[in-house]
Amino acid sequence: MSRLAASTPSNDDEGSSFFEKERDRLTTQIAAAFEDLLSQSNVLNRQLEQVAGVGRDFETVAALWGRFQDLMKEQQAEVDVAATDPHGVPGTGTALAGRASVLDRREEEK
């Protein structure tokens, strides 16, 4: 029995050393996997920031074109109103042409 009792602790030492080695190996693998995960998430984060940055760049261009479109709509509305005005469309010279014809008519009447 003493041999068994003596051999049992040595088996436990070998078993616990295997356990400790296996634990250390798995801990190292888990740490490496976490480092890889952190690295990949940083890459993903940088790429998402780039995509968001490009989107922000297009927002300013879109706002500029939107403002241009609003301005064109306002001018078109002014032209539509001015076209119905008997004095003509401002900036085209038709108002002056209309006046000249009225002045010419007045002179002809005299």
Short mmCIF file of N, CA, C and O in Angstrom, two decimals:
data_model
loop_
_atom_site.label_atom_id
_atom_site.label_comp_id
_atom_site.label_asym_id
_atom_site.label_seq_id
_atom_site.Cartn_x
_atom_site.Cartn_y
_atom_site.Cartn_z
N MET A 1 0.79 -1.19 0.00
CA MET A 1 0.00 0.00 0.00
C MET A 1 0.84 1.25 0.00
O MET A 1 0.40 2.24 -0.55
N SER A 2 1.94 1.18 0.60
CA SER A 2 2.75 2.36 0.63
C SER A 2 3.22 2.73 -0.78
O SER A 2 3.41 3.89 -1.09
N ARG A 3 3.42 1.72 -1.60
CA ARG A 3 3.79 2.04 -2.98
C ARG A 3 2.65 2.77 -3.68
O ARG A 3 2.90 3.71 -4.43
N LEU A 4 1.45 2.33 -3.46
CA LEU A 4 0.30 2.98 -4.08
C LEU A 4 0.15 4.41 -3.56
O LEU A 4 -0.09 5.32 -4.33
N ALA A 5 0.28 4.55 -2.30
CA ALA A 5 0.16 5.88 -1.71
C ALA A 5 1.27 6.78 -2.21
O ALA A 5 1.07 7.96 -2.46
N ALA A 6 2.43 6.22 -2.38
CA ALA A 6 3.55 7.02 -2.87
C ALA A 6 3.39 7.35 -4.34
O ALA A 6 3.78 8.40 -4.81
N SER A 7 2.83 6.41 -5.12
CA SER A 7 2.68 6.66 -6.55
C SER A 7 1.51 7.59 -6.85
O SER A 7 1.52 8.30 -7.83
N THR A 8 0.52 7.63 -6.03
CA THR A 8 -0.65 8.47 -6.25
C THR A 8 -0.29 9.95 -6.25
O THR A 8 -0.66 10.67 -7.17
N PRO A 9 0.48 10.45 -5.28
CA PRO A 9 0.83 11.87 -5.34
C PRO A 9 1.65 12.20 -6.57
O PRO A 9 1.49 13.27 -7.14
N SER A 10 2.52 11.33 -6.99
CA SER A 10 3.28 11.64 -8.19
C SER A 10 2.38 11.68 -9.42
O SER A 10 2.58 12.48 -10.32
N ASN A 11 1.36 10.84 -9.48
CA ASN A 11 0.38 10.90 -10.57
C ASN A 11 -0.41 12.20 -10.51
O ASN A 11 -0.71 12.80 -11.53
N ASP A 12 -0.75 12.63 -9.30
CA ASP A 12 -1.46 13.91 -9.16
C ASP A 12 -0.59 15.07 -9.62
O ASP A 12 -1.07 16.00 -10.24
N ASP A 13 0.70 15.00 -9.29
CA ASP A 13 1.61 16.06 -9.73
C ASP A 13 1.68 16.09 -11.24
O ASP A 13 1.65 17.15 -11.86
N GLU A 14 1.77 14.91 -11.86
CA GLU A 14 1.79 14.87 -13.32
C GLU A 14 0.47 15.35 -13.89
O GLU A 14 0.43 16.07 -14.88
N GLY A 15 -0.64 14.97 -13.27
CA GLY A 15 -1.96 15.38 -13.74
C GLY A 15 -2.15 16.88 -13.59
O GLY A 15 -2.64 17.55 -14.48
N SER A 16 -1.73 17.41 -12.46
CA SER A 16 -1.90 18.84 -12.28
C SER A 16 -0.93 19.63 -13.17
O SER A 16 -1.26 20.69 -13.66
N SER A 17 0.23 19.08 -13.42
CA SER A 17 1.14 19.79 -14.32
C SER A 17 0.59 19.75 -15.75
O SER A 17 0.71 20.72 -16.49
N PHE A 18 -0.03 18.64 -16.15
CA PHE A 18 -0.67 18.58 -17.47
C PHE A 18 -1.81 19.59 -17.52
O PHE A 18 -1.97 20.32 -18.50
N PHE A 19 -2.59 19.63 -16.43
CA PHE A 19 -3.69 20.58 -16.36
C PHE A 19 -3.17 22.02 -16.46
O PHE A 19 -3.72 22.84 -17.19
N GLU A 20 -2.13 22.31 -15.71
CA GLU A 20 -1.57 23.66 -15.74
C GLU A 20 -1.01 24.00 -17.11
O GLU A 20 -1.20 25.12 -17.61
N LYS A 21 -0.34 23.02 -17.74
CA LYS A 21 0.18 23.25 -19.10
C LYS A 21 -0.96 23.49 -20.08
O LYS A 21 -0.91 24.39 -20.92
N GLU A 22 -1.99 22.68 -19.97
CA GLU A 22 -3.15 22.81 -20.87
C GLU A 22 -3.86 24.15 -20.62
O GLU A 22 -4.26 24.83 -21.55
N ARG A 23 -3.99 24.52 -19.35
CA ARG A 23 -4.61 25.79 -19.00
C ARG A 23 -3.81 26.95 -19.57
O ARG A 23 -4.37 27.89 -20.15
N ASP A 24 -2.49 26.89 -19.42
CA ASP A 24 -1.63 27.94 -19.96
C ASP A 24 -1.72 28.01 -21.48
O ASP A 24 -1.77 29.10 -22.06
N ARG A 25 -1.76 26.85 -22.12
CA ARG A 25 -1.88 26.81 -23.58
C ARG A 25 -3.20 27.43 -24.03
O ARG A 25 -3.23 28.26 -24.95
N LEU A 26 -4.28 27.05 -23.38
CA LEU A 26 -5.59 27.59 -23.74
C LEU A 26 -5.69 29.08 -23.42
O LEU A 26 -6.27 29.85 -24.20
N THR A 27 -5.11 29.49 -22.32
CA THR A 27 -5.10 30.92 -21.97
C THR A 27 -4.35 31.72 -23.02
O THR A 27 -4.78 32.80 -23.43
N THR A 28 -3.22 31.16 -23.49
CA THR A 28 -2.44 31.83 -24.53
C THR A 28 -3.24 31.92 -25.83
O THR A 28 -3.24 32.96 -26.50
N GLN A 29 -3.93 30.83 -26.18
CA GLN A 29 -4.76 30.84 -27.40
C GLN A 29 -5.89 31.87 -27.28
O GLN A 29 -6.17 32.59 -28.23
N ILE A 30 -6.52 31.91 -26.12
CA ILE A 30 -7.61 32.87 -25.92
C ILE A 30 -7.08 34.30 -25.99
O ILE A 30 -7.70 35.17 -26.62
N ALA A 31 -5.93 34.55 -25.38
CA ALA A 31 -5.35 35.89 -25.42
C ALA A 31 -5.01 36.28 -26.86
O ALA A 31 -5.27 37.42 -27.29
N ALA A 32 -4.46 35.34 -27.63
CA ALA A 32 -4.13 35.63 -29.04
C ALA A 32 -5.40 35.88 -29.83
O ALA A 32 -5.44 36.78 -30.69
N ALA A 33 -6.46 35.12 -29.55
CA ALA A 33 -7.73 35.32 -30.26
C ALA A 33 -8.32 36.68 -29.93
O ALA A 33 -8.86 37.37 -30.81
N PHE A 34 -8.22 37.10 -28.66
CA PHE A 34 -8.72 38.43 -28.29
C PHE A 34 -7.91 39.53 -28.95
O PHE A 34 -8.47 40.54 -29.38
N GLU A 35 -6.61 39.36 -29.04
CA GLU A 35 -5.78 40.36 -29.72
C GLU A 35 -6.16 40.46 -31.19
O GLU A 35 -6.24 41.56 -31.75
N ASP A 36 -6.40 39.31 -31.82
CA ASP A 36 -6.81 39.30 -33.22
C ASP A 36 -8.18 39.96 -33.38
O ASP A 36 -8.40 40.74 -34.31
N LEU A 37 -9.08 39.65 -32.46
CA LEU A 37 -10.41 40.26 -32.49
C LEU A 37 -10.32 41.78 -32.33
O LEU A 37 -10.98 42.54 -33.05
N LEU A 38 -9.48 42.23 -31.41
CA LEU A 38 -9.29 43.66 -31.21
C LEU A 38 -8.70 44.32 -32.45
O LEU A 38 -9.16 45.39 -32.88
N SER A 39 -7.73 43.67 -33.06
CA SER A 39 -7.12 44.21 -34.28
C SER A 39 -8.14 44.31 -35.41
O SER A 39 -8.24 45.33 -36.09
N GLN A 40 -8.93 43.26 -35.60
CA GLN A 40 -9.94 43.27 -36.66
C GLN A 40 -11.04 44.29 -36.39
O GLN A 40 -11.53 44.95 -37.32
N SER A 41 -11.43 44.46 -35.13
CA SER A 41 -12.45 45.47 -34.83
C SER A 41 -11.91 46.88 -35.04
O SER A 41 -12.66 47.77 -35.46
N ASN A 42 -10.61 47.09 -34.80
CA ASN A 42 -10.02 48.40 -35.09
C ASN A 42 -10.01 48.68 -36.59
O ASN A 42 -10.29 49.80 -37.02
N VAL A 43 -9.71 47.66 -37.39
CA VAL A 43 -9.74 47.83 -38.84
C VAL A 43 -11.16 48.16 -39.30
O VAL A 43 -11.37 49.07 -40.10
N LEU A 44 -12.13 47.43 -38.77
CA LEU A 44 -13.53 47.68 -39.11
C LEU A 44 -13.95 49.09 -38.71
O LEU A 44 -14.60 49.80 -39.47
N ASN A 45 -13.53 49.52 -37.53
CA ASN A 45 -13.86 50.86 -37.05
C ASN A 45 -13.28 51.93 -37.97
O ASN A 45 -13.96 52.90 -38.32
N ARG A 46 -12.02 51.75 -38.40
CA ARG A 46 -11.41 52.72 -39.31
C ARG A 46 -12.16 52.78 -40.64
O ARG A 46 -12.38 53.85 -41.20
N GLN A 47 -12.55 51.62 -41.14
CA GLN A 47 -13.28 51.59 -42.41
C GLN A 47 -14.65 52.25 -42.28
O GLN A 47 -15.08 52.98 -43.18
N LEU A 48 -15.32 52.03 -41.17
CA LEU A 48 -16.62 52.67 -40.95
C LEU A 48 -16.47 54.18 -40.83
O LEU A 48 -17.31 54.94 -41.32
N GLU A 49 -15.39 54.63 -40.19
CA GLU A 49 -15.14 56.07 -40.09
C GLU A 49 -14.88 56.67 -41.47
O GLU A 49 -15.32 57.78 -41.76
N GLN A 50 -14.18 55.93 -42.33
CA GLN A 50 -13.93 56.41 -43.69
C GLN A 50 -15.23 56.53 -44.47
O GLN A 50 -15.46 57.52 -45.18
N VAL A 51 -16.09 55.53 -44.33
CA VAL A 51 -17.38 55.57 -45.03
C VAL A 51 -18.22 56.74 -44.53
O VAL A 51 -18.82 57.48 -45.32
N ALA A 52 -18.23 56.94 -43.23
CA ALA A 52 -18.98 58.06 -42.66
C ALA A 52 -18.39 59.39 -43.13
O ALA A 52 -19.12 60.35 -43.39
N GLY A 53 -17.07 59.47 -43.24
CA GLY A 53 -16.42 60.69 -43.72
C GLY A 53 -16.79 61.01 -45.14
O GLY A 53 -17.05 62.16 -45.50
N VAL A 54 -16.85 59.98 -45.99
CA VAL A 54 -17.25 60.19 -47.38
C VAL A 54 -18.70 60.66 -47.42
O VAL A 54 -19.05 61.56 -48.17
N GLY A 55 -19.54 60.08 -46.58
CA GLY A 55 -20.93 60.51 -46.51
C GLY A 55 -21.06 61.97 -46.11
O GLY A 55 -21.87 62.70 -46.66
N ARG A 56 -20.23 62.39 -45.15
CA ARG A 56 -20.25 63.79 -44.72
C ARG A 56 -19.80 64.71 -45.84
O ARG A 56 -20.31 65.82 -45.99
N ASP A 57 -18.83 64.26 -46.63
CA ASP A 57 -18.38 65.07 -47.76
C ASP A 57 -19.50 65.27 -48.76
O ASP A 57 -19.66 66.35 -49.32
N PHE A 58 -20.30 64.24 -49.01
CA PHE A 58 -21.39 64.36 -49.95
C PHE A 58 -22.54 65.19 -49.39
O PHE A 58 -23.31 65.76 -50.15
N GLU A 59 -22.65 65.26 -48.07
CA GLU A 59 -23.71 66.09 -47.48
C GLU A 59 -23.53 67.55 -47.85
O GLU A 59 -24.50 68.23 -48.17
N THR A 60 -22.30 68.04 -47.83
CA THR A 60 -22.07 69.44 -48.18
C THR A 60 -22.37 69.70 -49.64
O THR A 60 -22.96 70.72 -50.00
N VAL A 61 -21.98 68.76 -50.51
CA VAL A 61 -22.27 68.92 -51.93
C VAL A 61 -23.77 68.84 -52.17
O VAL A 61 -24.33 69.64 -52.95
N ALA A 62 -24.43 67.92 -51.50
CA ALA A 62 -25.88 67.79 -51.66
C ALA A 62 -26.59 69.04 -51.17
O ALA A 62 -27.56 69.50 -51.78
N ALA A 63 -26.12 69.61 -50.07
CA ALA A 63 -26.72 70.84 -49.56
C ALA A 63 -26.53 71.99 -50.55
O ALA A 63 -27.44 72.80 -50.77
N LEU A 64 -25.35 72.06 -51.16
CA LEU A 64 -25.08 73.10 -52.14
C LEU A 64 -26.01 72.96 -53.34
O LEU A 64 -26.60 73.94 -53.80
N TRP A 65 -26.14 71.74 -53.86
CA TRP A 65 -27.02 71.53 -55.00
C TRP A 65 -28.49 71.77 -54.61
O TRP A 65 -29.28 72.28 -55.42
N GLY A 66 -28.85 71.42 -53.39
CA GLY A 66 -30.22 71.69 -52.93
C GLY A 66 -30.50 73.18 -52.88
O GLY A 66 -31.58 73.63 -53.28
N ARG A 67 -29.53 73.93 -52.40
CA ARG A 67 -29.69 75.40 -52.37
C ARG A 67 -29.79 75.96 -53.78
O ARG A 67 -30.60 76.85 -54.05
N PHE A 68 -28.97 75.44 -54.69
CA PHE A 68 -29.01 75.87 -56.09
C PHE A 68 -30.38 75.57 -56.69
O PHE A 68 -30.97 76.40 -57.38
N GLN A 69 -30.92 74.39 -56.39
CA GLN A 69 -32.23 74.02 -56.91
C GLN A 69 -33.32 74.95 -56.36
O GLN A 69 -34.20 75.38 -57.10
N ASP A 70 -33.25 75.25 -55.07
CA ASP A 70 -34.23 76.18 -54.47
C ASP A 70 -34.13 77.55 -55.12
O ASP A 70 -35.16 78.18 -55.41
N LEU A 71 -32.92 78.01 -55.36
CA LEU A 71 -32.71 79.30 -56.00
C LEU A 71 -33.30 79.30 -57.42
O LEU A 71 -33.96 80.26 -57.82
N MET A 72 -33.08 78.21 -58.14
CA MET A 72 -33.63 78.13 -59.50
C MET A 72 -35.16 78.10 -59.48
O MET A 72 -35.81 78.70 -60.33
N LYS A 73 -35.74 77.42 -58.49
CA LYS A 73 -37.20 77.40 -58.37
C LYS A 73 -37.73 78.80 -58.08
O LYS A 73 -38.76 79.21 -58.64
N GLU A 74 -37.05 79.54 -57.19
CA GLU A 74 -37.47 80.91 -56.89
C GLU A 74 -37.40 81.79 -58.13
O GLU A 74 -38.32 82.56 -58.41
N GLN A 75 -36.31 81.66 -58.88
CA GLN A 75 -36.17 82.47 -60.09
C GLN A 75 -37.22 82.09 -61.13
O GLN A 75 -37.76 82.95 -61.82
N GLN A 76 -37.52 80.79 -61.24
CA GLN A 76 -38.54 80.36 -62.21
C GLN A 76 -39.90 80.91 -61.81
O GLN A 76 -40.67 81.34 -62.67
N ALA A 77 -40.17 80.92 -60.50
CA ALA A 77 -41.43 81.48 -60.03
C ALA A 77 -41.50 82.98 -60.35
O ALA A 77 -42.54 83.48 -60.77
N GLU A 78 -40.38 83.69 -60.19
CA GLU A 78 -40.34 85.12 -60.52
C GLU A 78 -40.55 85.33 -62.01
O GLU A 78 -41.25 86.26 -62.42
N VAL A 79 -39.96 84.48 -62.83
CA VAL A 79 -40.13 84.60 -64.28
C VAL A 79 -41.57 84.32 -64.66
O VAL A 79 -42.14 85.01 -65.51
N ASP A 80 -42.18 83.33 -64.02
CA ASP A 80 -43.58 83.01 -64.33
C ASP A 80 -44.49 84.17 -63.95
O ASP A 80 -45.41 84.51 -64.71
N VAL A 81 -44.23 84.80 -62.81
CA VAL A 81 -45.03 85.95 -62.40
C VAL A 81 -44.76 87.12 -63.33
O VAL A 81 -45.67 87.83 -63.75
N ALA A 82 -43.50 87.33 -63.69
CA ALA A 82 -43.15 88.46 -64.55
C ALA A 82 -43.68 88.26 -65.96
O ALA A 82 -43.99 89.23 -66.66
N ALA A 83 -43.80 87.04 -66.40
CA ALA A 83 -44.31 86.79 -67.75
C ALA A 83 -45.77 87.21 -67.87
O ALA A 83 -46.22 87.62 -68.94
N THR A 84 -46.49 87.11 -66.78
CA THR A 84 -47.89 87.54 -66.80
C THR A 84 -48.02 89.04 -66.56
O THR A 84 -49.07 89.61 -66.77
N ASP A 85 -46.93 89.68 -66.14
CA ASP A 85 -46.92 91.12 -65.90
C ASP A 85 -46.90 91.85 -67.24
O ASP A 85 -46.10 91.54 -68.12
N PRO A 86 -47.73 92.84 -67.44
CA PRO A 86 -47.75 93.55 -68.72
C PRO A 86 -46.49 94.37 -68.98
O PRO A 86 -46.22 94.75 -70.11
N HIS A 87 -45.68 94.59 -67.96
CA HIS A 87 -44.46 95.37 -68.13
C HIS A 87 -43.31 94.53 -68.65
O HIS A 87 -42.24 95.06 -68.93
N GLY A 88 -43.48 93.22 -68.73
CA GLY A 88 -42.42 92.36 -69.25
C GLY A 88 -41.62 91.67 -68.16
O GLY A 88 -41.89 91.82 -66.98
N VAL A 89 -40.63 90.93 -68.60
CA VAL A 89 -39.77 90.17 -67.70
C VAL A 89 -38.57 91.03 -67.35
O VAL A 89 -37.85 91.46 -68.24
N PRO A 90 -38.33 91.27 -66.06
CA PRO A 90 -37.18 92.09 -65.68
C PRO A 90 -35.87 91.45 -66.12
O PRO A 90 -35.71 90.24 -66.06
N GLY A 91 -34.96 92.28 -66.56
CA GLY A 91 -33.64 91.79 -66.95
C GLY A 91 -33.56 91.31 -68.37
O GLY A 91 -32.49 90.95 -68.85
N THR A 92 -34.66 91.28 -69.09
CA THR A 92 -34.62 90.81 -70.48
C THR A 92 -34.75 91.94 -71.49
O THR A 92 -34.59 91.73 -72.68
N GLY A 93 -35.09 93.12 -71.01
CA GLY A 93 -35.24 94.26 -71.92
C GLY A 93 -36.65 94.39 -72.46
O GLY A 93 -36.96 95.36 -73.15
N THR A 94 -37.50 93.44 -72.15
CA THR A 94 -38.87 93.53 -72.68
C THR A 94 -39.64 94.66 -72.02
O THR A 94 -40.54 95.23 -72.63
N ALA A 95 -39.28 94.96 -70.78
CA ALA A 95 -39.96 96.08 -70.12
C ALA A 95 -39.64 97.38 -70.84
O ALA A 95 -40.51 98.22 -71.06
N LEU A 96 -38.39 97.55 -71.26
CA LEU A 96 -38.01 98.75 -72.00
C LEU A 96 -38.63 98.75 -73.39
O LEU A 96 -39.04 99.80 -73.88
N ALA A 97 -38.67 97.61 -74.01
CA ALA A 97 -39.27 97.52 -75.34
C ALA A 97 -40.73 97.87 -75.29
O ALA A 97 -41.25 98.57 -76.15
N GLY A 98 -41.39 97.44 -74.24
CA GLY A 98 -42.79 97.78 -74.07
C GLY A 98 -42.98 99.27 -73.85
O GLY A 98 -43.88 99.88 -74.38
N ARG A 99 -42.09 99.88 -73.11
CA ARG A 99 -42.16 101.31 -72.87
C ARG A 99 -41.87 102.09 -74.15
O ARG A 99 -42.52 103.09 -74.42
N ALA A 100 -40.90 101.61 -74.88
CA ALA A 100 -40.57 102.32 -76.12
C ALA A 100 -41.77 102.30 -77.06
O ALA A 100 -42.06 103.29 -77.70
N SER A 101 -42.44 101.20 -77.12
CA SER A 101 -43.59 101.15 -78.02
C SER A 101 -44.70 102.07 -77.51
O SER A 101 -45.39 102.69 -78.29
N VAL A 102 -44.86 102.17 -76.20
CA VAL A 102 -45.87 103.07 -75.66
C VAL A 102 -45.47 104.51 -75.96
O VAL A 102 -46.30 105.33 -76.35
N LEU A 103 -44.18 104.84 -75.82
CA LEU A 103 -43.71 106.19 -76.12
C LEU A 103 -43.87 106.50 -77.61
O LEU A 103 -44.26 107.62 -77.99
N ASP A 104 -43.54 105.52 -78.43
CA ASP A 104 -43.71 105.72 -79.85
C ASP A 104 -45.18 105.97 -80.19
O ASP A 104 -45.49 106.83 -81.04
N ARG A 105 -46.06 105.28 -79.58
CA ARG A 105 -47.48 105.48 -79.83
C ARG A 105 -47.93 106.86 -79.40
O ARG A 105 -48.72 107.49 -80.07
N ARG A 106 -47.40 107.33 -78.29
CA ARG A 106 -47.76 108.66 -77.81
C ARG A 106 -47.28 109.72 -78.79
O ARG A 106 -47.97 110.68 -79.07
N GLU A 107 -46.05 109.51 -79.33
CA GLU A 107 -45.55 110.47 -80.29
C GLU A 107 -46.36 110.43 -81.57
O GLU A 107 -46.59 111.46 -82.21
N GLU A 108 -46.77 109.26 -81.96
CA GLU A 108 -47.57 109.14 -83.17
C GLU A 108 -48.93 109.81 -82.99
O GLU A 108 -49.48 110.38 -83.94
N GLU A 109 -49.47 109.74 -81.78
CA GLU A 109 -50.75 110.34 -81.51
C GLU A 109 -50.69 111.87 -81.56
O GLU A 109 -51.63 112.53 -81.89
N LYS A 110 -49.52 112.43 -81.30
CA LYS A 110 -49.37 113.89 -81.27
C LYS A 110 -49.33 114.38 -82.65
O LYS A 110 -49.63 114.81 -83.50
#
